[in-house]
PDB file of C-alpha atoms in Angstrom:
ATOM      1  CA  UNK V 662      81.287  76.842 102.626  1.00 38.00           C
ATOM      2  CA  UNK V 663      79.849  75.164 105.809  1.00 42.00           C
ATOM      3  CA  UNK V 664      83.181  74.316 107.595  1.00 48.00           C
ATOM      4  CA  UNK V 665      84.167  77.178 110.289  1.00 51.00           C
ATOM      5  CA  UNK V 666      87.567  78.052 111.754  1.00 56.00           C
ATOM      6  CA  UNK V 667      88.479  78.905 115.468  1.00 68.00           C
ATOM      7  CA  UNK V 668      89.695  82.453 115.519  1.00 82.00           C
ATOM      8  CA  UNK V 669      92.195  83.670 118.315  1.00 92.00           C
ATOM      9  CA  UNK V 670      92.698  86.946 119.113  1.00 93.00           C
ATOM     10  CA  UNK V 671      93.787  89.386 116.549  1.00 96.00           C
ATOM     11  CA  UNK V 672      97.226  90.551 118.037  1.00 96.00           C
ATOM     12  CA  UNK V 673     100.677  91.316 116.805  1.00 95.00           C
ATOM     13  CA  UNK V 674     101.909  87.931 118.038  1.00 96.00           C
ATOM     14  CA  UNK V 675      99.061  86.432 115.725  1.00 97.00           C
ATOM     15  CA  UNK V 676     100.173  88.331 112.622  1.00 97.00           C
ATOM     16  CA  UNK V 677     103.858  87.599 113.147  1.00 96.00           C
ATOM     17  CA  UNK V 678     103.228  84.255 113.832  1.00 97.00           C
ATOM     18  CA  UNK V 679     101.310  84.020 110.618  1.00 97.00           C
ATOM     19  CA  UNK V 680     103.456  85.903 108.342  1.00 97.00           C
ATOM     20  CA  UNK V 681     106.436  83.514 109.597  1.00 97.00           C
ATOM     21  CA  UNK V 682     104.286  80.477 108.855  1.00 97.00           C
ATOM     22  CA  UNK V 683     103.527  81.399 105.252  1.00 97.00           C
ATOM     23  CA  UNK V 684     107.079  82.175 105.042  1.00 96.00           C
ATOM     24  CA  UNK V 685     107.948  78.892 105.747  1.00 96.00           C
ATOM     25  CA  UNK V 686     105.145  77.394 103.525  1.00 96.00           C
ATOM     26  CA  UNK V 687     105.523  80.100 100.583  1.00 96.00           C
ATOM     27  CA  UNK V 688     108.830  81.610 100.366  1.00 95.00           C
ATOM     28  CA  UNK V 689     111.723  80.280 102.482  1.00 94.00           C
ATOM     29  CA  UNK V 690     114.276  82.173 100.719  1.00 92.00           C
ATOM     30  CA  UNK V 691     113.020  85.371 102.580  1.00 93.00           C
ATOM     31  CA  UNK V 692     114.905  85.749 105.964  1.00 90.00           C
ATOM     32  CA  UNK V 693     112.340  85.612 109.280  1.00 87.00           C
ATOM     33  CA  UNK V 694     114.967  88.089 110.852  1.00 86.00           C
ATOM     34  CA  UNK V 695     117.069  91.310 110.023  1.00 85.00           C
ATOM     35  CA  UNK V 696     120.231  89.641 108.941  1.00 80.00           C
ATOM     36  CA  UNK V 697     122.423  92.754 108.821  1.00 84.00           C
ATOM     37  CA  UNK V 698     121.900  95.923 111.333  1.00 90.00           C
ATOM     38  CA  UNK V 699     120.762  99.131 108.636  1.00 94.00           C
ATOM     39  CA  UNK V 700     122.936 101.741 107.839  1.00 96.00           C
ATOM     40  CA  UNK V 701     121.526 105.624 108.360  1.00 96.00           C
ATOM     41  CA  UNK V 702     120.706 107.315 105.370  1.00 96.00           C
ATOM     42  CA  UNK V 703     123.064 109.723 103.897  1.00 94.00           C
ATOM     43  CA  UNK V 704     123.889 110.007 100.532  1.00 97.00           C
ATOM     44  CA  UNK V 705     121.811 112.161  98.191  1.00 96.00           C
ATOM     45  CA  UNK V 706     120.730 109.330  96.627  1.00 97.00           C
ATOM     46  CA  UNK V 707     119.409 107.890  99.511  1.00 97.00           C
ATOM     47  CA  UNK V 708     117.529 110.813 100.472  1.00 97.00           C
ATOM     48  CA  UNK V 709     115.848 111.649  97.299  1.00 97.00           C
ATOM     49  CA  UNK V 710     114.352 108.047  97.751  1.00 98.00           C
ATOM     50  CA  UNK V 711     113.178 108.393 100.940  1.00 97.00           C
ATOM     51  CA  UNK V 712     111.947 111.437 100.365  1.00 98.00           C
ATOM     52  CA  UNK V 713     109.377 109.885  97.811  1.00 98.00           C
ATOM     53  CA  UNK V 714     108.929 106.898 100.435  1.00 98.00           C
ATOM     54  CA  UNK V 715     107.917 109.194 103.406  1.00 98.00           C
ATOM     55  CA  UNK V 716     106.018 111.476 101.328  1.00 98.00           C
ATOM     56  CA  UNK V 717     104.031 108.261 100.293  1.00 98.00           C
ATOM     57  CA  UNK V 718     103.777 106.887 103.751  1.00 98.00           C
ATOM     58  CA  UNK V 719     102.287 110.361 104.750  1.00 98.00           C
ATOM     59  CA  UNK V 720      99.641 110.297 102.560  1.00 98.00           C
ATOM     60  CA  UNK V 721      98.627 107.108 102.791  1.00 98.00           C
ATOM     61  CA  UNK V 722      98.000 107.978 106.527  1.00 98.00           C
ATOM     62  CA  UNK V 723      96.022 111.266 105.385  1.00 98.00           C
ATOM     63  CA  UNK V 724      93.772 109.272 103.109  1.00 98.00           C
ATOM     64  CA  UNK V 725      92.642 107.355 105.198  1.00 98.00           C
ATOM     65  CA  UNK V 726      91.662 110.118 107.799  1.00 98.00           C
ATOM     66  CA  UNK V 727      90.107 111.925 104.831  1.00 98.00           C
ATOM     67  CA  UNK V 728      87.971 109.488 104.314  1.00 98.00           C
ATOM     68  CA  UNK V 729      87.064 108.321 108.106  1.00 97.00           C
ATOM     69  CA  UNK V 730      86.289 111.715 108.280  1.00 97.00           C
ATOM     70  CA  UNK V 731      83.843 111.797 105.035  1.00 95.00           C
ATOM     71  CA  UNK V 732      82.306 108.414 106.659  1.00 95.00           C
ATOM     72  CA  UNK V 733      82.151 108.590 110.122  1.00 95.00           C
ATOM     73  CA  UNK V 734      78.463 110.303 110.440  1.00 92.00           C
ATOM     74  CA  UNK V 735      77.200 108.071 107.589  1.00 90.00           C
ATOM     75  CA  UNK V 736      77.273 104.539 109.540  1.00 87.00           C
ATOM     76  CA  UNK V 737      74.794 104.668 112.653  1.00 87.00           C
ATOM     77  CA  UNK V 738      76.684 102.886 114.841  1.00 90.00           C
ATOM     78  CA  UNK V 739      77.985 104.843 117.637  1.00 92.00           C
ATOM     79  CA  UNK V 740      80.622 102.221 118.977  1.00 92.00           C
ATOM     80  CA  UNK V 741      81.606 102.263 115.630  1.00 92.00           C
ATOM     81  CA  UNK V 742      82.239 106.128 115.708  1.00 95.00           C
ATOM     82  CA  UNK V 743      84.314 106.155 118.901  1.00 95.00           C
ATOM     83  CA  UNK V 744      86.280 103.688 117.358  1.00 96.00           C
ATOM     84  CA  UNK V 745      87.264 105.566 114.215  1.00 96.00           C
ATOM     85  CA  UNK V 746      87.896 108.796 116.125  1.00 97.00           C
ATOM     86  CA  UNK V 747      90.854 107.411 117.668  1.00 97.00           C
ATOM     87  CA  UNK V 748      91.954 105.904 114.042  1.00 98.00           C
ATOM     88  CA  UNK V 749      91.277 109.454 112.746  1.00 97.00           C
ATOM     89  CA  UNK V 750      93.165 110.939 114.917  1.00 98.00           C
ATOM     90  CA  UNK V 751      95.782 108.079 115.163  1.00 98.00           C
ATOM     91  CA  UNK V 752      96.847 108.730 111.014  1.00 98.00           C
ATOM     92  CA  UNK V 753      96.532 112.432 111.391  1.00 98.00           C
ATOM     93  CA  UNK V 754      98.942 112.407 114.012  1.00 98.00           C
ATOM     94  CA  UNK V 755     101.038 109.684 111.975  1.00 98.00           C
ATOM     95  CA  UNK V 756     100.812 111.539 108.534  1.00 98.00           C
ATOM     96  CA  UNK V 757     102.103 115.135 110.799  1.00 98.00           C
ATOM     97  CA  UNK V 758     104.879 113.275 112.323  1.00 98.00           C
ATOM     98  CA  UNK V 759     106.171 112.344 108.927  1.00 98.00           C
ATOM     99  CA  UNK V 760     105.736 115.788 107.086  1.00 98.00           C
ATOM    100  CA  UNK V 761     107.518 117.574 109.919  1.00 98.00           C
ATOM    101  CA  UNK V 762     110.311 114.989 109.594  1.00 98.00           C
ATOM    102  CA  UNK V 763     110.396 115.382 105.792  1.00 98.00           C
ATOM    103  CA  UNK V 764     110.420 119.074 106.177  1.00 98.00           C
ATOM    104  CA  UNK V 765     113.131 119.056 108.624  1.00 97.00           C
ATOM    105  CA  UNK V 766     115.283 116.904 105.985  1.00 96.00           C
ATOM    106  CA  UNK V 767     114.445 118.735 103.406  1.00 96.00           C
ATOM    107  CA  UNK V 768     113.676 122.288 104.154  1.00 96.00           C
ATOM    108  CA  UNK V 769     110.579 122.666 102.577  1.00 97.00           C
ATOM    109  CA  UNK V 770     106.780 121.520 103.629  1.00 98.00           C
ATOM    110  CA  UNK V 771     105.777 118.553 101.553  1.00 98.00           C
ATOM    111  CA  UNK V 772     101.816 119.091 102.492  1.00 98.00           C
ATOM    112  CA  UNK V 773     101.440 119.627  98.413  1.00 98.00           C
ATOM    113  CA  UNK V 774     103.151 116.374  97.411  1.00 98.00           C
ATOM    114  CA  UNK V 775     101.715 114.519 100.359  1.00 98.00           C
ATOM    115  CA  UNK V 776      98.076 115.617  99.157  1.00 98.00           C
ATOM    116  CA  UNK V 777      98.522 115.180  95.622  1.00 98.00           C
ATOM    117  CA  UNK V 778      99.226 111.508  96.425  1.00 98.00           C
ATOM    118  CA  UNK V 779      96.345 111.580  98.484  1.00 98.00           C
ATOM    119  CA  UNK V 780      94.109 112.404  95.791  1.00 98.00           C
ATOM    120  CA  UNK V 781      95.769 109.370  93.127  1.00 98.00           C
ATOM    121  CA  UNK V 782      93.839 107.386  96.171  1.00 98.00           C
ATOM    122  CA  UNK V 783      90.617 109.156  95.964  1.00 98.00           C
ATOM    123  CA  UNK V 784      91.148 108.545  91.918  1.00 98.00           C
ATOM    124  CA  UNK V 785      91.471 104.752  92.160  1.00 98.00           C
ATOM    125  CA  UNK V 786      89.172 103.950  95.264  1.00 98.00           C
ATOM    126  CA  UNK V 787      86.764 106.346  93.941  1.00 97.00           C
ATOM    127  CA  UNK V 788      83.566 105.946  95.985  1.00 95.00           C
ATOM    128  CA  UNK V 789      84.133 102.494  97.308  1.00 96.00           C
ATOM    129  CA  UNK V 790      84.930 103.773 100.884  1.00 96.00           C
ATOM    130  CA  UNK V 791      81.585 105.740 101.002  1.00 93.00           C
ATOM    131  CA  UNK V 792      79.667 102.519 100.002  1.00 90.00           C
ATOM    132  CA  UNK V 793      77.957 102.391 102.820  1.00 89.00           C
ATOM    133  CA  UNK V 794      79.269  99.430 105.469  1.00 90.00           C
ATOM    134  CA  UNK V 795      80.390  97.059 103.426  1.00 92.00           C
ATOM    135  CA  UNK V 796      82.497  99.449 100.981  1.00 94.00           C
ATOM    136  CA  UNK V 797      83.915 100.756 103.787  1.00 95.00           C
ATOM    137  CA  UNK V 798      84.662  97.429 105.549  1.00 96.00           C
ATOM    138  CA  UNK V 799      86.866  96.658 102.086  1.00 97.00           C
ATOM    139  CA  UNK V 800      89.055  99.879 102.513  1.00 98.00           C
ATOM    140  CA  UNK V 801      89.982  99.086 106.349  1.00 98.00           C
ATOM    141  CA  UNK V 802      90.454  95.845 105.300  1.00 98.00           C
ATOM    142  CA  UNK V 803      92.910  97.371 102.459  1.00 98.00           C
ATOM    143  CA  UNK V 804      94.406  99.666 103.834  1.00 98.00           C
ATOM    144  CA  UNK V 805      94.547  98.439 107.317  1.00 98.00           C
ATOM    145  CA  UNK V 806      95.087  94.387 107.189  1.00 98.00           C
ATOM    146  CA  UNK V 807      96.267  93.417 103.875  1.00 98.00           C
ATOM    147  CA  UNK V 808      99.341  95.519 103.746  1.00 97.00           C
ATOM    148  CA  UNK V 809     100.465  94.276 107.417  1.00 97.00           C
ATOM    149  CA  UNK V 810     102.803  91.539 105.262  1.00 97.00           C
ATOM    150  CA  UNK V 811     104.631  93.528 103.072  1.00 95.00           C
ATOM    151  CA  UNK V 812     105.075  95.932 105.587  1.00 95.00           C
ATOM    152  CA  UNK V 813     106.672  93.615 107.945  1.00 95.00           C
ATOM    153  CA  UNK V 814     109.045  92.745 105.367  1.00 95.00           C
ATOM    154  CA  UNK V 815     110.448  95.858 104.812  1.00 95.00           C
ATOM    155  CA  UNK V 816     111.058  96.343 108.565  1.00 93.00           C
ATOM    156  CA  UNK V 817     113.271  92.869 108.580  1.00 92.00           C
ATOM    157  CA  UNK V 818     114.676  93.414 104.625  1.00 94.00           C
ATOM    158  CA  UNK V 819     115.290  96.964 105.262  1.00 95.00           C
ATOM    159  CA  UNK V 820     119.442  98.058 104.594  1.00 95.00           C
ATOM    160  CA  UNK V 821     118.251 101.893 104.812  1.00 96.00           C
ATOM    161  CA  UNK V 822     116.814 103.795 108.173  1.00 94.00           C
ATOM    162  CA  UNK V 823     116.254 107.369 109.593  1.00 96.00           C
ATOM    163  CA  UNK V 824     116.805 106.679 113.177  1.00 96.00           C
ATOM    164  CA  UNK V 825     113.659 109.164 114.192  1.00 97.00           C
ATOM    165  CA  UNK V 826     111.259 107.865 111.684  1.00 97.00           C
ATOM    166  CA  UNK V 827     112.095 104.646 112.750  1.00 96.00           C
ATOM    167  CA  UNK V 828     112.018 105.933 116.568  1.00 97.00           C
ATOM    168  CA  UNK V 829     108.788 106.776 115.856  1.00 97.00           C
ATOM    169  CA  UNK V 830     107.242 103.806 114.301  1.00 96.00           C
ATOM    170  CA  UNK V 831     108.341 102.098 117.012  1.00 96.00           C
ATOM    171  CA  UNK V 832     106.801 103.823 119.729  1.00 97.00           C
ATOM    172  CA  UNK V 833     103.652 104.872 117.948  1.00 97.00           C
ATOM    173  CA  UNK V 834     103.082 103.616 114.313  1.00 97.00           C
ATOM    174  CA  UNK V 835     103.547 100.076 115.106  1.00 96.00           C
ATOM    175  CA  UNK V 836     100.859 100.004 118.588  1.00 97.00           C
ATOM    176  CA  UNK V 837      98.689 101.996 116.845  1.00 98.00           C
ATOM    177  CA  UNK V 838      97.535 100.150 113.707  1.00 98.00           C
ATOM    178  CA  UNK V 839      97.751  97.152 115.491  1.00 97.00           C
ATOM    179  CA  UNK V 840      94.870  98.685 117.759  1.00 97.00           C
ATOM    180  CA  UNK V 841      92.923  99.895 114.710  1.00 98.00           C
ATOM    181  CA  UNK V 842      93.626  96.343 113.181  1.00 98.00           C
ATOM    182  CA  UNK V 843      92.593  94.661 116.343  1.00 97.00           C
ATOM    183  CA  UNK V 844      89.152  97.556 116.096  1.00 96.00           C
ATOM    184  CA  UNK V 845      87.956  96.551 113.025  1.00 96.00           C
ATOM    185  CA  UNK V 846      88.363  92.848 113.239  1.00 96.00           C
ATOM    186  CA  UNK V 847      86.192  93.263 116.448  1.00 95.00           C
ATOM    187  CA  UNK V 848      83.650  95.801 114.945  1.00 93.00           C
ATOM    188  CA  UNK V 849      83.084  93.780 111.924  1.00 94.00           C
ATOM    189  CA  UNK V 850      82.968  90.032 114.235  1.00 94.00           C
ATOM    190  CA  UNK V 851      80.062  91.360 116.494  1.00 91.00           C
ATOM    191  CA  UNK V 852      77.893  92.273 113.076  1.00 89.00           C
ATOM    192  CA  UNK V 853      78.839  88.624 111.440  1.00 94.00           C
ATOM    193  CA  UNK V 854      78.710  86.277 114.217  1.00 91.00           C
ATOM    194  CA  UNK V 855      74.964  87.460 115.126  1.00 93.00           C
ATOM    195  CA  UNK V 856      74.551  86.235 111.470  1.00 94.00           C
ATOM    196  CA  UNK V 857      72.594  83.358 110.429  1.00 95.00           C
ATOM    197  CA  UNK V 858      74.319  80.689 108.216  1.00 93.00           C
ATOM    198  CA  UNK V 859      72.735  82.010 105.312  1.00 96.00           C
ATOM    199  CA  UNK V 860      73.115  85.457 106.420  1.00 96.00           C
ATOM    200  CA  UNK V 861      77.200  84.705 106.354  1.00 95.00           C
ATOM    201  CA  UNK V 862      77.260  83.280 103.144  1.00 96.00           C
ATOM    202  CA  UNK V 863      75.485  86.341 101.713  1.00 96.00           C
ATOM    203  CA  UNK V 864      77.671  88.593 103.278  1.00 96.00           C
ATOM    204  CA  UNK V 865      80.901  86.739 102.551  1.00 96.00           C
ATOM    205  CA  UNK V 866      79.896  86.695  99.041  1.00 97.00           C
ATOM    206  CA  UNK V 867      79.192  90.625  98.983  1.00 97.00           C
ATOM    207  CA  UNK V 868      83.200  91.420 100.978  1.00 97.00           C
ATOM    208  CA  UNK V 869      84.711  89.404  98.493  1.00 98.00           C
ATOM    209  CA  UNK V 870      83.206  90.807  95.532  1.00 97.00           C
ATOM    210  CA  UNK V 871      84.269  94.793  97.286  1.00 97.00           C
ATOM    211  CA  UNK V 872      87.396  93.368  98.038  1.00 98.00           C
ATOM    212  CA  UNK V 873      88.329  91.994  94.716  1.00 98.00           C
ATOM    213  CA  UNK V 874      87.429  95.461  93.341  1.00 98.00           C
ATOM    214  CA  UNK V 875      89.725  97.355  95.839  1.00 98.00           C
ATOM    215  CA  UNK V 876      92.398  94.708  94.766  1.00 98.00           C
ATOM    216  CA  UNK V 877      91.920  95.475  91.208  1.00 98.00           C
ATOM    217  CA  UNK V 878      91.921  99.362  91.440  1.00 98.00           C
ATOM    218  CA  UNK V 879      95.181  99.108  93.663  1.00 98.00           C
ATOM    219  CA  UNK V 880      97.097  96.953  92.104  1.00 98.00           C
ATOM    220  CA  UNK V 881      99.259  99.439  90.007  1.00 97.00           C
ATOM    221  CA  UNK V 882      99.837 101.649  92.850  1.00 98.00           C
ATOM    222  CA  UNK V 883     100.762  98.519  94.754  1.00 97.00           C
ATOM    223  CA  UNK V 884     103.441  97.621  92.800  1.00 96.00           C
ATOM    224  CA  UNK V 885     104.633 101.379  91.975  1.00 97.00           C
ATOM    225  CA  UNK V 886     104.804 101.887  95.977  1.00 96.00           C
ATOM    226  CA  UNK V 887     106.850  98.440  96.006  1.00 95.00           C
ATOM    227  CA  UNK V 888     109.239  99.858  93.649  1.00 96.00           C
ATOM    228  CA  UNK V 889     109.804 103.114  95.837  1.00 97.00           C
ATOM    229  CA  UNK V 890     110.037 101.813  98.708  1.00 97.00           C
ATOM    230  CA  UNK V 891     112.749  99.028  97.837  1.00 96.00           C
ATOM    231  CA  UNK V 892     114.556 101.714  96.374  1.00 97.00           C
ATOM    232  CA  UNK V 893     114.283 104.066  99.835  1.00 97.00           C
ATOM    233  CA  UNK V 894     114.743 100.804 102.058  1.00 97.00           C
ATOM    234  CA  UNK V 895     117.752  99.354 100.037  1.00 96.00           C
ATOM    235  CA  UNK V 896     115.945  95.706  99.747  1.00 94.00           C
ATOM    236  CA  UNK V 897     117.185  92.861  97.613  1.00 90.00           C
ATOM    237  CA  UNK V 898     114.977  90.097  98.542  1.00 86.00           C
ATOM    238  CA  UNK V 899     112.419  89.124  95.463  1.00 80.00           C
ATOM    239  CA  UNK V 900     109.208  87.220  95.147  1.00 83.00           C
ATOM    240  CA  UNK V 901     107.247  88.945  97.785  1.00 91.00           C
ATOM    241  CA  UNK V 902     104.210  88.704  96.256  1.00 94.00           C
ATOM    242  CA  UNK V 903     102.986  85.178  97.557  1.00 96.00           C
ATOM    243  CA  UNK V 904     103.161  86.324 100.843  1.00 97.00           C
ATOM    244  CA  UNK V 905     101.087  89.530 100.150  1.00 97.00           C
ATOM    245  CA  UNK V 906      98.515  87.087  98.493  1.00 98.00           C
ATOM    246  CA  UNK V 907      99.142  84.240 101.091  1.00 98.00           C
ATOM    247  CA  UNK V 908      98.628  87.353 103.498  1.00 98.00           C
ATOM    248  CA  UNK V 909      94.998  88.517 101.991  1.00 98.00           C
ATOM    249  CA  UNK V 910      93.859  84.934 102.307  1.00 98.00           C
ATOM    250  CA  UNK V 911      94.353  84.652 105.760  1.00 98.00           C
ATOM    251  CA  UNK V 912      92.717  87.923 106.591  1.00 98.00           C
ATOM    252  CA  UNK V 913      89.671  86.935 104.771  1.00 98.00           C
ATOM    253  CA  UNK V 914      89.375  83.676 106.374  1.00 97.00           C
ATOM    254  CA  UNK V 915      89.654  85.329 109.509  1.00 97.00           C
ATOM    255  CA  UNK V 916      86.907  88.034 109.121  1.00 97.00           C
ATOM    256  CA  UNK V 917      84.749  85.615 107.128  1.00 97.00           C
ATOM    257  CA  UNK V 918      85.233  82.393 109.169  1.00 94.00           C
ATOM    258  CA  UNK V 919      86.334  80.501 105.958  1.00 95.00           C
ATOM    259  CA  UNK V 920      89.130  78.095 105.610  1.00 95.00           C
ATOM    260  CA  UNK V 921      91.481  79.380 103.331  1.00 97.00           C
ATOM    261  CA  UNK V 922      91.448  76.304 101.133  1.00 96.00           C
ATOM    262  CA  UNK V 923      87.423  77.206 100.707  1.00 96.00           C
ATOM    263  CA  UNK V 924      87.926  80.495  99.456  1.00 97.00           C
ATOM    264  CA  UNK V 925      87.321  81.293  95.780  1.00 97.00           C
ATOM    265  CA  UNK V 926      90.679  82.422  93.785  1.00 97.00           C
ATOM    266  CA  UNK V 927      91.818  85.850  94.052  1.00 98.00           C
ATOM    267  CA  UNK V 928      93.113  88.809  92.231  1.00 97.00           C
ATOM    268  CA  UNK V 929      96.510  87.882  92.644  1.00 98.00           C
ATOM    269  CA  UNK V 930      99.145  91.783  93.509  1.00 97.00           C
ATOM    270  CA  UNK V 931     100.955  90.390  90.915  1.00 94.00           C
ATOM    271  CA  UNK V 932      98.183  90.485  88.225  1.00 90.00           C
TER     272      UNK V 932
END
């Protein structure tokens, strides 16, 4: 693994222009743009599914400030810490916005369905995210990075919409995680690159090895939460799998400065 890449900035533009790329590469049959404008939600159908949809969205946000908030004391790196108190307080204010939409649907606070998804999280990840560094570099990565693909998708695939959810995505969901995205990429860049050679190989070795774990503990709710969400969204379009895989790749090579065609073979989503 000697050969290097030349990174460019991690923005929005960047992933997009990625994601279309593998598109073209990996899966042409999957549109680059909406093709059809989405049609509000409405029937109880509909509702029922979004309701599980949201409810999952929600506490995927309040995992993750669960656990920045179990971790952020543990890593002695103060940049580091005013970093993750705007994520923390980024996904707390993403996972409220959804539960008060939810309720306002519904007519009943979801806070005990939102955390009881929460904790299938803590049951899969288990400790990984308070391993230190390097466990905790694998859940941004997871949580953060790897799921920017298949959540793209759904916004071009998507049939289905509540116009406020969507509202708010838009104005703060979507600016948001690309900052924290953009945050960790730069966090974790000024420990590697002041790595020697051998130093990066070591450590390249050691976030593969976490992430393959994460991969293999998330799997099934990976694919459960694809289910629901085609269901909520109304999408058609199969075989998005390569580009959640083609996805992972890239992120890796970015935050280990690998090509992709150097990196070892991967737990696959679809495994």
């Amino acid at each position: 693994m000697t050969a290097t890449i030349t990174r460019p900035a991690w923005t929005i533009e960047f992933e997009n222009e990625t994601i279309d790329r593998l598109i073209d590469k990996y899966a042409p049959h999957i549109p680059k743009k909406r093709l059809q404008e989405p049609k509000a939600i409405a029937t109880a159908e509909e509702l029922e599914n979004f309701y599980h949809f949201r409810v999952g969205g929600a506490a995927h946000d309040l995992f993750i400030v669960q656990v920045v908030a179990n971790v952020i004391d543990k890593i002695p790196d103060p940049e580091l810490q005013l970093f993750l108190s705007r994520q923390l307080g980024d996904d707390g204010a993403h996972a409220e916005n959804t539960r008060r939409r939810v309720e306002a649907l519904f007519g009943h606070d979801p806070i005990e369905d939102i955390q009881k998804q929460v904790q299938k999280h803590w049951d899969f990840m288990g400790d990984i995210p308070r391993r230190g560094w390097l466990g905790f570099l694998a859940f941004e990565l997871h949580y953060e990075h790897h799921i920017v693909a298949i959540g793209s998708l759904n916004r071009r695939l998507s049939r289905l919409y509540d116009l406020q959810s969507s509202s708010f995505a838009t104005a703060r969901i979507i600016p948001d995680e690309t900052f924290h995205r953009a945050g960790v990429a730069e966090w974790w860049l000024r420990k590697f690159d002041k790595a020697s050679s051998t130093e990066k190989a070591e450590l390249a070795a050691q976030v593969i090895e976490a992430d393959e774990e994460v991969q293999r503990r998330r799997n099934p709710y990976l694919k459960e939460h694809e289910k629901i969400s085609r269901r909520a969204l109304d999408i058609e379009v199969e075989e998005t799998g390569v580009i959640y895989d083609t996805w992972r790749q890239e992120v890796l090579s970015y935050f280990l400065d690998i090509p992709v065609s150097q990196l070892p073979k991967l737990v696959s989503i679809d495994d």
